[in-house]
GROMACS .gro file of C-alpha atoms in nm:
model
  402
    1MET     CA    1  -0.035  -0.002   0.015
    2PRO     CA    2   0.125   0.317  -0.097
    3ASP     CA    3   0.258   0.626   0.173
    4CYS     CA    4   0.013   0.913   0.266
    5PHE     CA    5   0.233   1.237   0.342
    6ILE     CA    6   0.147   1.577   0.503
    7TYR     CA    7   0.288   1.806   0.348
    8ASP     CA    8   0.168   2.154   0.538
    9HIS     CA    9  -0.106   2.200   0.699
   10VAL     CA   10  -0.361   2.602   0.790
   11ARG     CA   11  -0.566   2.699   0.935
   12THR     CA   12  -0.789   3.000   0.998
   13PRO     CA   13  -0.781   3.168   1.378
   14ARG     CA   14  -1.151   3.016   1.508
   15GLY     CA   15  -1.390   3.335   1.561
   16ARG     CA   16  -1.626   3.340   1.826
   17GLY     CA   17  -1.962   3.178   1.693
   18LYS     CA   18  -2.243   3.481   1.747
   19LYS     CA   19  -2.328   3.804   1.532
   20ASP     CA   20  -2.097   4.040   1.688
   21GLY     CA   21  -1.805   3.774   1.582
   22SER     CA   22  -1.553   3.862   1.389
   23LEU     CA   23  -1.587   3.671   1.141
   24HIS     CA   24  -1.985   3.721   1.112
   25GLU     CA   25  -1.935   3.893   0.771
   26VAL     CA   26  -1.746   3.586   0.654
   27THR     CA   27  -1.887   3.322   0.464
   28ALA     CA   28  -1.851   2.947   0.506
   29LEU     CA   29  -1.749   2.904   0.086
   30GLU     CA   30  -1.507   3.231   0.157
   31LEU     CA   31  -1.319   3.102   0.513
   32ALA     CA   32  -1.268   2.791   0.269
   33ALA     CA   33  -1.130   2.950  -0.026
   34GLN     CA   34  -0.880   3.195   0.229
   35SER     CA   35  -0.760   2.812   0.358
   36LEU     CA   36  -0.713   2.727   0.025
   37ARG     CA   37  -0.548   3.016  -0.150
   38ALA     CA   38  -0.344   3.045   0.188
   39ILE     CA   39  -0.185   2.633   0.104
   40ARG     CA   40  -0.088   2.632  -0.214
   41GLU     CA   41   0.101   3.018  -0.182
   42ARG     CA   42   0.254   2.861   0.025
   43ASN     CA   43   0.393   2.604  -0.158
   44ASP     CA   44   0.371   2.753  -0.496
   45LEU     CA   45   0.161   2.481  -0.629
   46ASP     CA   46   0.063   2.432  -0.915
   47THR     CA   47  -0.332   2.258  -0.889
   48THR     CA   48  -0.315   2.084  -1.131
   49ARG     CA   49  -0.198   1.832  -0.907
   50LEU     CA   50  -0.415   1.814  -0.728
   51ASP     CA   51  -0.703   1.505  -0.809
   52ASP     CA   52  -0.951   1.561  -0.552
   53VAL     CA   53  -1.059   1.835  -0.255
   54VAL     CA   54  -1.210   1.697   0.056
   55LEU     CA   55  -1.393   1.909   0.304
   56GLY     CA   56  -1.639   1.791   0.641
   57CYS     CA   57  -1.983   2.062   0.708
   58VAL     CA   58  -2.208   1.924   0.908
   59ASP     CA   59  -2.431   2.221   0.847
   60PRO     CA   60  -2.426   2.167   0.446
   61VAL     CA   61  -2.741   2.424   0.433
   62GLY     CA   62  -2.838   2.725   0.239
   63GLU     CA   63  -2.434   2.945   0.123
   64ALA     CA   64  -2.259   2.618   0.298
   65GLY     CA   65  -2.511   2.394   0.098
   66GLY     CA   66  -2.396   2.234  -0.183
   67ASP     CA   67  -2.038   2.090  -0.244
   68ILE     CA   68  -1.883   2.295  -0.068
   69ALA     CA   69  -1.558   2.186  -0.121
   70ARG     CA   70  -1.593   2.205  -0.539
   71ALA     CA   71  -1.714   2.576  -0.411
   72ALA     CA   72  -1.432   2.625  -0.230
   73ALA     CA   73  -1.160   2.560  -0.502
   74LEU     CA   74  -1.357   2.716  -0.809
   75LYS     CA   75  -1.393   2.993  -0.544
   76ALA     CA   76  -0.995   2.967  -0.425
   77ASP     CA   77  -0.954   3.006  -0.887
   78TYR     CA   78  -0.745   2.663  -0.856
   79ASP     CA   79  -0.744   2.515  -1.156
   80ASP     CA   80  -1.117   2.398  -1.341
   81THR     CA   81  -0.964   2.033  -1.357
   82VAL     CA   82  -0.970   1.953  -0.977
   83PRO     CA   83  -1.314   1.833  -0.800
   84GLY     CA   84  -1.435   1.903  -0.436
   85ILE     CA   85  -1.651   1.615  -0.219
   86GLN     CA   86  -1.788   1.788   0.112
   87ILE     CA   87  -1.868   1.474   0.336
   88ASN     CA   88  -2.034   1.477   0.685
   89ARG     CA   89  -1.900   1.276   1.043
   90PHE     CA   90  -2.073   1.569   1.271
   91CYS     CA   91  -1.800   1.685   1.479
   92ALA     CA   92  -1.550   1.406   1.290
   93SER     CA   93  -1.585   1.587   0.988
   94GLY     CA   94  -1.254   1.795   0.987
   95LEU     CA   95  -1.007   1.466   1.052
   96ASP     CA   96  -1.219   1.202   0.843
   97ALA     CA   97  -1.168   1.467   0.487
   98VAL     CA   98  -0.846   1.393   0.554
   99ASN     CA   99  -0.841   1.007   0.616
  100PHE     CA  100  -1.080   0.994   0.273
  101ALA     CA  101  -0.794   1.216   0.085
  102ALA     CA  102  -0.505   1.058   0.265
  103GLY     CA  103  -0.750   0.694   0.183
  104GLU     CA  104  -0.751   0.838  -0.188
  105ILE     CA  105  -0.346   0.843  -0.228
  106MET     CA  106  -0.322   0.483  -0.020
  107SER     CA  107  -0.533   0.316  -0.298
  108GLY     CA  108  -0.279   0.470  -0.537
  109GLN     CA  109  -0.562   0.614  -0.706
  110HIS     CA  110  -0.479   1.031  -0.683
  111GLN     CA  111  -0.129   1.077  -0.631
  112MET     CA  112  -0.198   1.470  -0.436
  113THR     CA  113  -0.504   1.544  -0.241
  114ILE     CA  114  -0.610   1.778  -0.012
  115GLY     CA  115  -0.853   1.750   0.308
  116GLY     CA  116  -0.947   1.988   0.583
  117GLY     CA  117  -1.262   2.119   0.704
  118VAL     CA  118  -1.475   2.470   0.689
  119GLU     CA  119  -1.809   2.532   0.918
  120SER     CA  120  -1.931   2.950   0.971
  121MET     CA  121  -2.150   2.879   1.331
  122SER     CA  122  -2.228   3.230   1.356
  123ARG     CA  123  -2.449   3.244   1.035
  124ILE     CA  124  -2.579   2.849   1.002
  125GLY     CA  125  -2.743   2.744   1.245
  126ILE     CA  126  -2.562   2.434   1.478
  127GLY     CA  127  -2.857   2.117   1.351
  128ALA     CA  128  -2.941   2.363   1.049
  129SER     CA  129  -2.914   2.092   0.860
  130GLY     CA  130  -3.163   1.867   1.082
  131GLY     CA  131  -3.174   1.501   1.087
  132ALA     CA  132  -3.349   1.215   1.122
  133TRP     CA  133  -3.240   1.070   1.465
  134PRO     CA  134  -3.363   1.357   1.731
  135MET     CA  135  -3.685   1.356   1.522
  136ASP     CA  136  -3.832   1.054   1.425
  137PRO     CA  137  -3.937   0.830   1.692
  138SER     CA  138  -3.896   0.523   1.526
  139LEU     CA  139  -3.574   0.588   1.596
  140ALA     CA  140  -3.572   0.837   1.883
  141VAL     CA  141  -3.679   0.583   2.110
  142LYS     CA  142  -3.530   0.260   2.023
  143SER     CA  143  -3.180   0.465   2.037
  144TYR     CA  144  -3.204   0.659   2.413
  145PHE     CA  145  -3.123   0.984   2.201
  146MET     CA  146  -3.068   1.259   2.470
  147PRO     CA  147  -2.804   1.585   2.332
  148GLN     CA  148  -2.524   1.558   2.349
  149GLY     CA  149  -2.479   1.797   2.704
  150VAL     CA  150  -2.695   1.621   2.828
  151SER     CA  151  -2.517   1.280   2.738
  152ALA     CA  152  -2.175   1.449   2.909
  153ASP     CA  153  -2.330   1.480   3.223
  154LEU     CA  154  -2.459   1.155   3.189
  155ILE     CA  155  -2.066   1.035   3.142
  156ALA     CA  156  -1.973   1.262   3.375
  157THR     CA  157  -2.227   1.154   3.615
  158LYS     CA  158  -2.156   0.733   3.530
  159TYR     CA  159  -1.742   0.780   3.621
  160GLY     CA  160  -1.790   1.005   3.899
  161PHE     CA  161  -1.629   1.330   3.750
  162SER     CA  162  -1.722   1.681   3.978
  163ARG     CA  163  -1.782   1.971   3.919
  164ASP     CA  164  -1.491   2.105   3.999
  165ASP     CA  165  -1.308   1.783   3.847
  166VAL     CA  166  -1.390   1.972   3.483
  167ASP     CA  167  -1.389   2.321   3.568
  168ALA     CA  168  -1.058   2.271   3.645
  169TYR     CA  169  -0.985   2.045   3.364
  170ALA     CA  170  -1.100   2.400   3.176
  171VAL     CA  171  -0.897   2.635   3.313
  172GLU     CA  172  -0.670   2.475   3.201
  173SER     CA  173  -0.735   2.416   2.873
  174GLN     CA  174  -0.799   2.817   2.925
  175LYS     CA  175  -0.405   2.790   3.014
  176ARG     CA  176  -0.209   2.660   2.853
  177ALA     CA  177  -0.429   2.740   2.451
  178ALA     CA  178  -0.328   3.139   2.602
  179ASN     CA  179   0.104   3.014   2.635
  180ALA     CA  180   0.055   2.874   2.303
  181TRP     CA  181  -0.041   3.127   2.148
  182GLU     CA  182   0.161   3.381   2.413
  183LYS     CA  183   0.483   3.221   2.304
  184GLY     CA  184   0.417   3.191   1.840
  185TYR     CA  185   0.360   2.819   1.902
  186PHE     CA  186   0.052   2.919   1.627
  187LYS     CA  187   0.208   3.103   1.463
  188ASN     CA  188   0.319   2.918   1.127
  189SER     CA  189  -0.021   2.767   1.118
  190VAL     CA  190  -0.288   3.017   1.168
  191VAL     CA  191  -0.318   3.262   0.827
  192PRO     CA  192  -0.503   3.599   0.931
  193VAL     CA  193  -0.889   3.602   0.774
  194LYS     CA  194  -0.901   3.893   0.540
  195ASP     CA  195  -1.148   4.104   0.313
  196ILE     CA  196  -1.193   4.208   0.029
  197ASN     CA  197  -0.969   4.443   0.020
  198GLY     CA  198  -0.681   4.276   0.214
  199LEU     CA  199  -0.690   4.423   0.517
  200THR     CA  200  -0.658   4.164   0.836
  201ILE     CA  201  -1.023   4.066   0.987
  202LEU     CA  202  -0.905   3.784   1.242
  203ASP     CA  203  -0.522   3.683   1.313
  204ARG     CA  204  -0.593   3.514   1.672
  205ASP     CA  205  -0.867   3.239   1.778
  206GLU     CA  206  -1.176   3.485   2.041
  207HIS     CA  207  -1.331   3.300   2.155
  208MET     CA  208  -1.007   3.230   2.442
  209ARG     CA  209  -1.112   3.304   2.773
  210PRO     CA  210  -0.717   3.269   2.915
  211ASP     CA  211  -0.928   3.500   3.260
  212ALA     CA  212  -1.088   3.185   3.372
  213SER     CA  213  -1.074   3.044   3.773
  214MET     CA  214  -1.230   2.830   3.910
  215GLN     CA  215  -1.378   3.077   4.056
  216SER     CA  216  -1.506   3.211   3.816
  217LEU     CA  217  -1.652   2.973   3.606
  218GLY     CA  218  -1.790   2.854   3.992
  219SER     CA  219  -2.019   3.122   3.935
  220LEU     CA  220  -2.199   2.953   3.628
  221ASN     CA  221  -2.504   2.769   3.649
  222ALA     CA  222  -2.484   2.452   3.440
  223SER     CA  223  -2.668   2.477   3.068
  224PHE     CA  224  -2.836   2.158   3.037
  225VAL     CA  225  -3.051   2.114   3.408
  226GLN     CA  226  -3.416   2.262   3.237
  227MET     CA  227  -3.351   1.964   2.904
  228GLY     CA  228  -3.221   1.724   3.046
  229GLU     CA  229  -3.498   1.694   3.390
  230LEU     CA  230  -3.801   1.934   3.243
  231GLY     CA  231  -3.757   1.773   2.879
  232GLY     CA  232  -3.710   1.457   2.991
  233PHE     CA  233  -3.430   1.327   2.901
  234ASP     CA  234  -3.279   1.242   3.220
  235ALA     CA  235  -3.554   1.004   3.261
  236VAL     CA  236  -3.398   0.868   2.932
  237ALA     CA  237  -3.057   0.875   3.097
  238ILE     CA  238  -3.176   0.675   3.346
  239GLN     CA  239  -3.383   0.432   3.073
  240ARG     CA  240  -3.046   0.341   2.948
  241TYR     CA  241  -2.815   0.257   3.223
  242PRO     CA  242  -3.003   0.267   3.571
  243GLU     CA  243  -2.718   0.209   3.798
  244VAL     CA  244  -2.753   0.563   3.776
  245GLU     CA  245  -2.954   0.724   4.022
  246ALA     CA  246  -3.011   1.090   3.932
  247ILE     CA  247  -2.721   1.256   3.686
  248ASN     CA  248  -2.574   1.533   3.781
  249HIS     CA  249  -2.568   1.818   3.595
  250VAL     CA  250  -2.156   1.915   3.553
  251HIS     CA  251  -2.122   2.148   3.252
  252HIS     CA  252  -2.155   2.442   3.091
  253ALA     CA  253  -2.020   2.689   2.870
  254GLY     CA  254  -1.752   2.729   3.066
  255ASN     CA  255  -1.603   2.383   3.020
  256SER     CA  256  -1.719   2.320   2.696
  257SER     CA  257  -1.623   2.345   2.365
  258GLY     CA  258  -1.711   2.714   2.173
  259ILE     CA  259  -1.987   2.775   1.912
  260VAL     CA  260  -1.708   2.981   1.630
  261ASP     CA  261  -1.611   2.970   1.336
  262GLY     CA  262  -1.306   2.860   1.103
  263ALA     CA  263  -1.172   2.716   0.778
  264ALA     CA  264  -0.899   2.470   0.803
  265ALA     CA  265  -0.692   2.304   0.512
  266VAL     CA  266  -0.390   1.972   0.443
  267LEU     CA  267  -0.219   1.916   0.177
  268LEU     CA  268  -0.132   1.550   0.093
  269GLY     CA  269   0.093   1.318  -0.117
  270SER     CA  270   0.262   1.028  -0.250
  271LYS     CA  271   0.645   1.053  -0.198
  272ALA     CA  272   0.606   1.097  -0.622
  273ALA     CA  273   0.427   1.363  -0.604
  274GLY     CA  274   0.618   1.563  -0.267
  275LYS     CA  275   0.909   1.542  -0.502
  276LYS     CA  276   0.760   1.704  -0.816
  277ALA     CA  277   0.629   1.991  -0.653
  278GLY     CA  278   0.917   2.042  -0.546
  279ILE     CA  279   0.865   2.044  -0.140
  280GLU     CA  280   0.952   1.831   0.164
  281PRO     CA  281   0.641   1.594   0.411
  282ARG     CA  282   0.655   1.703   0.735
  283ALA     CA  283   0.460   1.378   0.819
  284ARG     CA  284   0.257   1.014   0.809
  285ILE     CA  285  -0.024   0.875   0.828
  286LYS     CA  286   0.035   0.622   0.943
  287ALA     CA  287  -0.327   0.383   1.006
  288PHE     CA  288  -0.680   0.553   1.082
  289ALA     CA  289  -0.980   0.378   1.174
  290ASN     CA  290  -1.388   0.454   1.277
  291ILE     CA  291  -1.653   0.283   1.512
  292GLY     CA  292  -1.942   0.276   1.626
  293SER     CA  293  -2.054   0.256   2.017
  294GLU     CA  294  -2.345   0.299   2.238
  295PRO     CA  295  -2.588   0.636   2.072
  296GLY     CA  296  -2.678   0.731   2.370
  297ILE     CA  297  -2.435   0.776   2.605
  298MET     CA  298  -2.237   0.860   2.268
  299LEU     CA  299  -1.937   1.055   2.367
  300THR     CA  300  -1.754   0.785   2.469
  301GLY     CA  301  -1.666   0.641   2.100
  302PRO     CA  302  -1.241   0.778   2.110
  303LEU     CA  303  -1.227   0.479   2.368
  304SER     CA  304  -1.305   0.234   2.129
  305VAL     CA  305  -1.223   0.369   1.844
  306THR     CA  306  -0.860   0.444   1.937
  307GLU     CA  307  -0.852  -0.005   2.117
  308LYS     CA  308  -0.920  -0.129   1.719
  309LEU     CA  309  -0.685   0.132   1.574
  310LEU     CA  310  -0.371   0.066   1.900
  311LYS     CA  311  -0.494  -0.311   1.787
  312LYS     CA  312  -0.476  -0.222   1.422
  313ALA     CA  313  -0.171  -0.058   1.385
  314LYS     CA  314  -0.009  -0.293   1.594
  315MET     CA  315   0.149  -0.009   1.863
  316THR     CA  316   0.033   0.051   2.258
  317PHE     CA  317   0.009   0.444   2.444
  318ALA     CA  318   0.426   0.367   2.486
  319ASP     CA  319   0.455   0.410   2.095
  320ILE     CA  320   0.248   0.720   2.071
  321ASP     CA  321   0.413   1.109   2.227
  322LEU     CA  322   0.074   1.289   2.217
  323ILE     CA  323  -0.275   1.242   2.145
  324GLU     CA  324  -0.551   1.554   2.084
  325ILE     CA  325  -0.914   1.470   2.149
  326ASN     CA  326  -1.161   1.749   2.032
  327GLU     CA  327  -1.226   1.889   2.355
  328ALA     CA  328  -1.638   1.872   2.338
  329PHE     CA  329  -1.665   1.867   2.628
  330ALA     CA  330  -1.506   1.822   2.964
  331SER     CA  331  -1.565   1.454   3.067
  332VAL     CA  332  -1.504   1.342   2.753
  333VAL     CA  333  -1.126   1.431   2.818
  334LEU     CA  334  -1.193   1.333   3.158
  335LEU     CA  335  -1.340   0.997   3.105
  336TYR     CA  336  -0.964   0.923   2.804
  337MET     CA  337  -0.745   1.012   3.073
  338LYS     CA  338  -0.908   0.835   3.317
  339HIS     CA  339  -0.966   0.497   3.058
  340PHE     CA  340  -0.607   0.442   2.956
  341GLY     CA  341  -0.432   0.580   3.215
  342LEU     CA  342  -0.268   0.865   3.016
  343ASP     CA  343  -0.033   1.131   3.165
  344PRO     CA  344  -0.233   1.505   3.115
  345ASP     CA  345   0.128   1.577   2.999
  346LYS     CA  346   0.089   1.435   2.657
  347VAL     CA  347  -0.286   1.505   2.632
  348ASN     CA  348  -0.384   1.828   2.444
  349VAL     CA  349  -0.090   1.993   2.495
  350ASN     CA  350  -0.206   2.354   2.356
  351GLY     CA  351  -0.519   2.386   2.466
  352GLY     CA  352  -0.763   2.266   2.319
  353ALA     CA  353  -1.203   2.336   2.201
  354ILE     CA  354  -1.274   2.391   2.540
  355ALA     CA  355  -1.107   2.737   2.477
  356MET     CA  356  -1.063   2.830   2.152
  357GLY     CA  357  -1.375   2.695   1.965
  358HIS     CA  358  -1.511   2.380   1.808
  359PRO     CA  359  -1.616   2.433   1.497
  360LEU     CA  360  -1.796   2.142   1.362
  361GLY     CA  361  -1.633   2.082   0.985
  362ALA     CA  362  -1.283   2.197   1.071
  363THR     CA  363  -1.200   2.104   1.367
  364GLY     CA  364  -1.029   1.722   1.355
  365ALA     CA  365  -0.793   1.881   1.007
  366MET     CA  366  -0.717   2.220   1.349
  367ILE     CA  367  -0.607   1.996   1.636
  368LEU     CA  368  -0.360   1.712   1.359
  369GLY     CA  369  -0.228   2.056   1.250
  370THR     CA  370  -0.164   2.111   1.579
  371VAL     CA  371   0.006   1.806   1.703
  372ILE     CA  372   0.195   1.825   1.366
  373ASP     CA  373   0.366   2.153   1.456
  374GLU     CA  374   0.420   2.055   1.855
  375LEU     CA  375   0.553   1.688   1.718
  376GLU     CA  376   0.854   1.945   1.526
  377ARG     CA  377   0.816   2.207   1.846
  378ARG     CA  378   0.901   1.916   2.054
  379ASP     CA  379   1.173   1.663   1.907
  380LYS     CA  380   0.870   1.393   1.914
  381LYS     CA  381   0.787   1.085   1.619
  382THR     CA  382   0.435   1.018   1.626
  383ALA     CA  383   0.063   1.120   1.791
  384LEU     CA  384  -0.232   1.013   1.759
  385VAL     CA  385  -0.615   1.272   1.757
  386THR     CA  386  -0.956   1.127   1.825
  387LEU     CA  387  -1.290   1.285   1.878
  388CYS     CA  388  -1.612   1.190   2.009
  389ILE     CA  389  -1.882   1.214   1.751
  390GLY     CA  390  -2.279   1.253   1.704
  391ALA     CA  391  -2.470   0.955   1.763
  392GLY     CA  392  -2.253   0.745   1.864
  393MET     CA  393  -1.955   0.721   1.710
  394GLY     CA  394  -1.528   0.755   1.705
  395THR     CA  395  -1.275   0.872   1.480
  396ALA     CA  396  -0.892   0.868   1.500
  397THR     CA  397  -0.618   0.896   1.335
  398ILE     CA  398  -0.222   0.763   1.413
  399ILE     CA  399   0.080   1.050   1.200
  400GLU     CA  400   0.476   0.992   1.244
  401ARG     CA  401   0.713   1.287   1.134
  402VAL     CA  402   0.916   1.224   0.918
   0.00000   0.00000   0.00000
């Protein structure tokens, strides 16, 4: 099987996903196009060499609808021969887009591709594309549907994570992200978003709250009490997991992933394609995997997909230098570290979505890029990237620095 190498990656800063966010005036199409332009310009890339562009987008409706990958390639002035495809695996869409694009190369059918993702959550509201799972009783009832926030609180309750535990994790995420920005760890991969006149709109992640403390987070009310208790979803959770007597609602805006806008692009290719393009590889895709998990509790997929992937790659955590697990909710990461007995100093070392935000379709590609930069900075070799996913799934990828 041919190797697939990562040659470069870029991402936009993450703008606050509200009408007063800096990127609210920028469409998803333009966000994606600017990331594609940046990866082309950085590598002096002849886009006729590209076989495909694969972008994740979780709510591909309205102005983000259709096939936004093809539209963004055209908007970015890529050659007309470059095709594009949009995919959706909820929160893992960006990582899966990279895996899909890598798989095209590893199969031997393509030579150079781009994977990535985009989401404009300030313009296209979360859940705008709808879906059968929460809406059709014939499915929702049998699969114990509950909103993700209630699922996160169920995890905290079932596995014994207190409000102090999740808040302490969130404070640490903010500190790590602030430190990474202060020391310039993101400077080589974050490309400013500019307006039509070339003026910078945003060049730094906007969602961060580096002054967050246990005291400030402690003043926030839990976000999912009403939908859990009054909406009846606590009863659903207890019906599915009767060992839980009552749900302890511990998650809120300060220890959950932020709603933001952003885009990312990762340039992939075979060894021969990189040589022809005159660019050097930075990492190799070693292995990737997907899995389904119990849909009620929903957010435990990273556990089983990691076990599947390590077995497939014939590796253990002793072989992994750094881990990125998306901070959808603090309890997701705490459970992952507890389950595998991980050293917190190897996990999300530059903060995560609690601090910087989670632009659904792009996050997986973003955190993959983050860990490539960090492997280089620390002169380390291997990393594992994983995300929990709506409806109970998990995606994970192992990369090796070259």
